[in-house]
């Protein structure tokens, strides 16, 4: 699947029949050769936007996987950078890939973060589909609790595909397959592309005590209705 170095269809099926944590442990050695890794264009655009509002001191990449966001943080944070993920396999690959005296890796669940309010910036890429809508209040409260006053939680959000388009049917098909799979098999593999929507996200961030700003990422242009294709959500903990 995807490329000669990527996982086979059979490997992907075995991973999707596991728990999220175990699935990523299995996928880890080949993860960087899948489309599930955040594309460099998105990472660079977020890095540029953060450079305009930074610099920051300490940064955390939430659900860091193999370290894509940690490399962004290294560019915009002056002091330390931490990646947190619950998959030991993903963290092993991250440790091999991204080395440096300022970088550390922590194995933990994003829903129970083991940190004091010690970060000025938390980023997250490509992981919100792993959380059910009812988990967002707890997740955002955790992020708020590890930010210093005035700290920022930033992540890119892609506009949903136009109803009826190929992208729309592809994501709907994927989510439907996952819902059927999760109705039939335990442990669940929570991965829904269509559940993390801008309106809900803004509401839940505000309810968790963040001030929310949206910045279009100009690198990705606009849709025919004039709205940005990709936004950076910047949620600030009041200072
Ligand atoms: C699609 S990958 C994205 C990895 C990386 N951020 C990137 O953009 O390439 C999702 C990551 O979220 C992690 N993850 C999912 N649920 C998590 C949770 N509750 N706590 C910590 N990590 C979690 C997975 O282990 C996986 O590494």
Coordinates of N, CA and C in Angstrom, one line a residue, residues 45 54 96 139 142 148 177:
X45 N 4.0 25.2 6.9 CA 3.1 26.3 7.0 C 2.8 26.7 8.5
X54 N 5.8 33.8 17.7 CA 6.8 33.4 18.7 C 7.8 34.5 18.9
X96 N 14.9 7.7 17.4 CA 16.0 7.4 16.4 C 16.1 8.5 15.4
X139 N -9.8 16.4 27.1 CA -8.5 16.5 26.3 C -8.1 18.0 26.4
X142 N -6.9 19.0 29.7 CA -5.5 18.5 30.0 C -4.5 19.5 29.3
X148 N 1.5 27.2 30.6 CA 1.7 28.4 31.5 C 0.7 29.4 31.1
X177 N -16.9 2.6 7.7 CA -16.2 1.3 7.9 C -15.7 1.2 9.3

